[in-house]
XYZ file of C-alpha atoms in Angstrom:
372
model
C -61.594 22.175 -21.138
C -61.380 25.142 -23.653
C -64.592 26.607 -22.504
C -63.681 27.019 -18.642
C -61.815 30.302 -19.136
C -64.827 31.970 -20.911
C -67.152 30.536 -18.270
C -65.300 31.928 -15.461
C -65.651 35.562 -16.984
C -69.331 35.498 -16.556
C -70.166 37.805 -13.689
C -73.194 36.183 -12.010
C -76.183 38.647 -10.580
C -75.343 39.376 -7.004
C -78.355 39.180 -4.312
C -78.450 40.664 -0.938
C -76.548 38.242 1.648
C -79.896 37.663 3.716
C -83.232 39.145 2.258
C -83.644 39.902 -1.549
C -85.660 43.123 -0.508
C -84.851 45.234 -3.430
C -85.922 48.940 -4.286
C -89.020 47.525 -6.222
C -89.986 45.594 -3.129
C -89.713 48.651 -1.061
C -91.536 50.726 -3.835
C -94.387 48.300 -3.812
C -94.744 48.526 -0.143
C -94.460 52.297 0.037
C -97.014 52.453 -2.707
C -99.410 50.289 -0.482
C -98.950 52.573 2.304
C -99.386 55.807 0.307
C -102.557 54.221 -0.814
C -103.736 53.709 2.631
C -102.771 57.026 3.754
C -103.985 59.099 0.532
C -106.401 57.130 -1.555
C -107.803 58.824 -4.675
C -111.590 59.170 -4.973
C -113.998 61.087 -7.149
C -112.601 62.809 -10.178
C -108.821 62.173 -9.117
C -109.767 58.545 -9.035
C -111.237 58.763 -12.536
C -107.884 60.481 -13.842
C -105.762 57.697 -12.195
C -107.972 55.023 -13.796
C -107.436 56.563 -17.118
C -103.628 56.864 -16.502
C -103.552 53.105 -15.256
C -105.254 51.973 -18.532
C -102.590 53.896 -20.675
C -99.627 52.517 -18.362
C -100.888 48.758 -18.591
C -101.001 49.117 -22.446
C -97.668 50.695 -22.727
C -96.413 48.180 -20.234
C -97.569 45.160 -22.560
C -96.191 47.185 -25.505
C -92.539 47.082 -23.924
C -93.197 43.401 -23.206
C -93.898 42.662 -27.000
C -91.069 44.862 -28.094
C -88.868 43.287 -25.568
C -89.452 39.470 -26.617
C -87.195 38.216 -29.311
C -89.355 36.118 -31.382
C -86.216 34.569 -33.082
C -84.775 33.796 -29.659
C -88.043 32.134 -28.564
C -88.156 30.114 -31.674
C -84.662 29.157 -31.373
C -85.383 27.472 -28.178
C -88.149 25.161 -29.360
C -85.592 22.508 -29.954
C -85.361 22.072 -26.470
C -89.154 21.380 -26.377
C -89.237 19.064 -23.483
C -87.787 21.314 -21.037
C -90.062 24.230 -21.887
C -93.174 21.904 -22.052
C -92.409 20.853 -18.486
C -92.145 24.502 -17.458
C -95.433 25.101 -19.125
C -97.217 22.326 -17.645
C -96.182 23.405 -14.264
C -97.144 26.964 -14.763
C -100.481 26.705 -16.541
C -101.514 23.136 -15.355
C -100.140 21.801 -12.148
C -100.292 25.387 -10.499
C -103.969 25.834 -11.550
C -104.760 22.303 -10.210
C -103.335 23.203 -6.993
C -105.214 26.451 -6.835
C -108.342 24.556 -7.502
C -107.675 22.159 -4.843
C -107.295 24.862 -2.365
C -111.194 25.674 -2.849
C -111.753 23.262 -0.029
C -110.115 25.835 2.425
C -113.252 28.058 1.916
C -114.709 29.442 4.099
C -112.956 28.089 7.144
C -109.131 28.942 6.410
C -109.449 31.133 3.619
C -112.367 34.075 2.751
C -113.786 33.733 -0.604
C -111.956 37.129 -1.929
C -108.514 35.930 -0.530
C -109.114 32.591 -2.283
C -109.832 34.149 -5.491
C -106.680 35.847 -5.506
C -104.875 32.803 -4.504
C -106.410 31.016 -7.454
C -105.584 34.094 -9.697
C -101.834 33.814 -8.761
C -101.774 30.108 -9.868
C -102.964 31.280 -13.272
C -100.385 33.813 -14.187
C -97.114 33.376 -16.037
C -93.878 32.547 -14.787
C -91.273 35.326 -14.128
C -88.476 36.014 -16.779
C -85.585 38.019 -14.915
C -85.792 36.508 -11.583
C -85.709 32.946 -13.193
C -82.747 33.621 -15.211
C -80.860 35.288 -12.561
C -81.442 32.579 -9.991
C -80.593 29.979 -12.690
C -77.621 31.612 -13.288
C -76.448 31.834 -9.623
C -77.264 28.167 -9.406
C -75.081 27.383 -12.296
C -77.964 26.068 -14.479
C -79.067 26.403 -18.100
C -79.528 29.957 -18.458
C -80.226 30.076 -22.096
C -83.054 27.593 -21.521
C -84.434 29.914 -18.553
C -84.347 32.725 -21.140
C -86.610 30.917 -23.736
C -88.918 29.218 -20.806
C -89.537 32.625 -19.502
C -90.249 33.968 -22.854
C -92.425 31.365 -23.908
C -94.493 31.345 -20.583
C -94.806 35.422 -20.881
C -95.763 35.285 -24.558
C -98.576 32.344 -23.642
C -99.495 34.062 -20.762
C -101.042 37.117 -22.393
C -103.725 34.487 -23.902
C -103.757 31.677 -21.364
C -103.943 33.364 -18.192
C -107.202 35.428 -19.246
C -108.966 32.295 -20.755
C -108.216 30.598 -17.368
C -109.600 33.384 -15.273
C -112.669 33.193 -17.444
C -112.939 29.397 -17.306
C -112.154 28.846 -13.716
C -113.269 32.184 -11.767
C -116.344 33.043 -14.040
C -118.178 35.819 -12.203
C -115.424 36.215 -9.629
C -113.157 37.838 -12.342
C -115.117 41.312 -12.112
C -118.071 40.282 -14.008
C -116.202 38.372 -16.800
C -117.874 38.899 -20.060
C -117.611 39.222 -23.663
C -117.085 43.061 -23.156
C -114.276 41.891 -20.854
C -112.689 39.941 -23.354
C -112.737 42.744 -25.971
C -111.246 44.913 -22.999
C -108.323 42.430 -22.478
C -107.721 42.223 -26.020
C -107.525 45.894 -26.873
C -105.422 46.687 -23.288
C -103.393 43.690 -23.210
C -103.007 41.541 -26.384
C -103.163 44.578 -28.784
C -100.413 46.341 -27.418
C -98.330 43.352 -27.058
C -98.680 42.357 -30.643
C -97.989 46.011 -31.668
C -94.739 45.539 -29.910
C -93.859 42.359 -31.497
C -94.686 44.140 -35.009
C -92.741 47.262 -34.153
C -89.700 45.539 -32.607
C -87.545 45.706 -35.840
C -87.807 49.388 -35.496
C -87.982 49.968 -31.794
C -85.682 47.190 -30.674
C -82.665 49.044 -30.858
C -83.986 52.069 -28.816
C -85.306 49.829 -26.272
C -81.660 48.097 -25.929
C -80.205 51.451 -25.677
C -82.397 53.003 -23.085
C -83.005 49.484 -21.089
C -82.386 51.381 -17.684
C -84.869 54.151 -18.242
C -87.547 51.950 -19.799
C -87.103 49.410 -16.803
C -87.999 52.454 -14.397
C -91.119 53.151 -16.825
C -92.455 49.903 -16.602
C -91.698 49.381 -13.013
C -93.544 52.802 -12.478
C -96.428 51.512 -14.391
C -96.673 48.504 -11.956
C -96.405 50.948 -9.096
C -99.446 53.039 -10.713
C -101.498 50.016 -11.101
C -100.945 49.020 -7.268
C -101.720 52.520 -6.062
C -105.061 52.523 -8.013
C -106.079 49.230 -7.208
C -105.324 49.293 -3.108
C -106.631 53.069 -3.411
C -110.098 51.661 -4.593
C -109.991 49.158 -1.821
C -109.677 51.693 0.713
C -112.335 53.923 -0.601
C -114.614 50.874 -0.732
C -113.473 49.653 2.714
C -112.903 46.176 1.837
C -109.692 45.938 3.928
C -111.992 45.623 6.878
C -112.375 41.941 5.586
C -108.631 41.190 6.256
C -107.402 40.476 9.568
C -103.875 39.977 10.571
C -104.811 36.460 11.490
C -106.263 36.048 7.712
C -103.024 37.265 6.433
C -100.915 35.029 8.545
C -103.139 31.945 7.509
C -102.724 33.236 3.785
C -98.958 33.259 4.071
C -98.898 29.889 5.666
C -101.132 28.464 2.627
C -98.674 30.339 0.103
C -95.831 28.823 1.857
C -97.179 25.501 1.318
C -97.741 25.981 -2.324
C -94.595 27.131 -2.702
C -93.103 24.063 -1.051
C -95.025 21.534 -3.364
C -94.009 23.239 -6.496
C -90.358 23.411 -5.606
C -90.522 19.731 -4.593
C -92.457 18.529 -7.932
C -90.198 20.746 -10.059
C -86.859 19.355 -8.472
C -88.018 15.587 -8.201
C -90.333 15.345 -11.221
C -87.691 16.837 -13.377
C -85.256 14.187 -12.138
C -87.845 11.368 -13.143
C -88.280 12.795 -16.571
C -84.566 12.194 -16.991
C -83.189 15.845 -17.283
C -79.594 16.550 -16.399
C -78.610 18.779 -13.577
C -78.320 22.018 -15.335
C -81.909 21.713 -16.607
C -83.190 20.673 -13.444
C -82.270 23.754 -11.919
C -83.971 25.579 -14.756
C -87.116 23.781 -14.351
C -87.340 24.439 -10.463
C -86.699 27.992 -10.773
C -88.928 28.703 -13.907
C -91.458 26.281 -13.047
C -92.191 27.284 -9.288
C -92.283 31.118 -9.920
C -94.985 33.652 -10.676
C -94.859 37.309 -12.275
C -95.711 40.228 -10.267
C -95.170 42.474 -13.247
C -97.327 40.418 -15.436
C -99.640 39.486 -12.858
C -100.691 43.072 -11.313
C -101.720 44.727 -14.766
C -103.697 41.752 -15.967
C -105.692 41.838 -12.483
C -106.325 45.334 -13.029
C -108.239 44.660 -16.367
C -109.699 41.388 -15.272
C -111.120 42.138 -11.714
C -111.730 46.089 -11.930
C -112.706 47.286 -8.307
C -111.937 43.973 -6.711
C -108.204 44.017 -8.003
C -106.870 44.979 -4.445
C -107.778 41.860 -2.749
C -107.013 39.801 -5.751
C -103.501 40.985 -6.140
C -102.651 40.800 -2.458
C -101.858 36.860 -2.567
C -99.772 37.529 -5.509
C -97.572 40.321 -3.978
C -96.934 38.246 -0.921
C -95.984 35.201 -2.776
C -93.557 36.995 -5.248
C -91.654 38.195 -2.117
C -91.742 34.696 -0.460
C -90.537 33.070 -3.737
C -87.705 35.455 -3.745
C -86.330 35.007 -0.308
C -86.706 31.031 -0.758
C -85.292 30.972 -4.217
C -82.284 33.131 -3.344
C -81.257 30.725 -0.576
C -81.934 27.721 -2.919
C -79.813 29.066 -5.579
C -77.094 29.793 -3.340
C -77.082 26.049 -1.998
C -77.292 24.670 -5.335
C -74.277 26.754 -6.521
C -72.195 25.616 -3.154
C -72.905 22.070 -3.323
C -72.163 21.747 -7.336
C -68.447 19.994 -7.811
C -67.055 22.097 -10.841
C -66.616 18.924 -12.631
C -70.230 18.202 -12.415
C -71.408 21.645 -13.324
C -69.389 21.700 -16.420
C -70.452 18.182 -17.465
C -73.963 19.078 -17.158
C -73.509 22.409 -19.236
C -71.836 20.643 -21.787
C -74.549 17.604 -22.122
C -77.050 20.307 -21.898
C -75.842 22.162 -24.956
C -75.582 18.593 -26.775
C -79.147 17.807 -25.967
C -80.275 21.078 -27.309
C -78.834 20.071 -30.648
C -80.256 16.658 -30.693
C -83.485 17.070 -28.738
C -82.555 14.376 -26.338
C -82.545 14.215 -22.399
C -80.814 11.960 -19.992
C -78.853 11.723 -16.820
C -75.549 9.906 -16.065
C -74.002 8.705 -12.885
C -71.455 11.504 -12.993
C -73.994 13.863 -11.722
C -75.430 11.533 -9.076
C -73.540 13.327 -6.102
C -74.574 16.592 -7.349
C -78.323 15.807 -7.578
C -78.298 14.273 -4.128
C -76.545 17.376 -2.770
C -79.346 19.429 -4.647
C -82.283 17.284 -2.946
C -80.336 17.955 0.264
C -80.261 21.656 -0.306
C -84.096 21.635 -1.249
C -84.973 19.806 1.856
C -83.102 22.150 4.277
C -84.859 25.305 2.772
């Protein structure tokens, strides 16, 4: 095949051999520990809140400036895949979050449930979805577009869903809150989109530096939120037993979503490469987008609201890292190449379908999913 030499030159992102505990996760853990030992209060807290507001606005400006509108529009022709991911992210996840309401108060406290429901409302990830899709030999181009669409819609859809489903739990959600969201999240995002023509080149040339800036912004949000929690003493509401129960509930949530995206995408007739994209893009939630949103939506209650999202983020990284390697290991070269070629053809025609040539690979994928 003429495309094989080109495909073999692609360097797949490397992940740690056992747990993907990268520097950013360690930074989050360290920030939480710092907030527990040295929380800010009084005038220092006011300064920190002001810095957090500026950091969140700048972070969403960067999101807008990075997102290629043309790339997103080009991906519309593979609309069935993107619609499937969006339904998983903004319909099925919220439905499962609402179903978990029956766990209150016997299994989850109301504040922890609020955080659990919030994590079900945030958009999907971009970077990790692309990385895992690439490792598993899925449709990387579709993963880029799906993550971009989810991030773009999440700026508007997530606050609306919080208003509809959480109501007063969202830090006293009101018309003033909507204005605050518009000014702090949506306006900077749109400004980034409008100025992308002039700042896009600069961002591309300084990608590594700006990545440190946006991660630093997230760490600042975490520090401010957890400091507020320490000052208000709300951490006394969370016992080790409650945390263990929360982790168990989130493990069930992730398992259900991985199962639904895997078997559901097959029932919908997607080929293997697209199924992999749907599994990784449709089952994940964005910590980078969720934390800044929580600081705006929940205010003083943000510390407990973001705890389920932080735990779920690390869990999804560990599980999906294992799953991506198993997908890659169980994919015959011929099946992978054939799925990639069919995926390209479908993007041009807008059709989907599966053939018997990928049946063995699909069975291997199901076995890999079952073993995780």
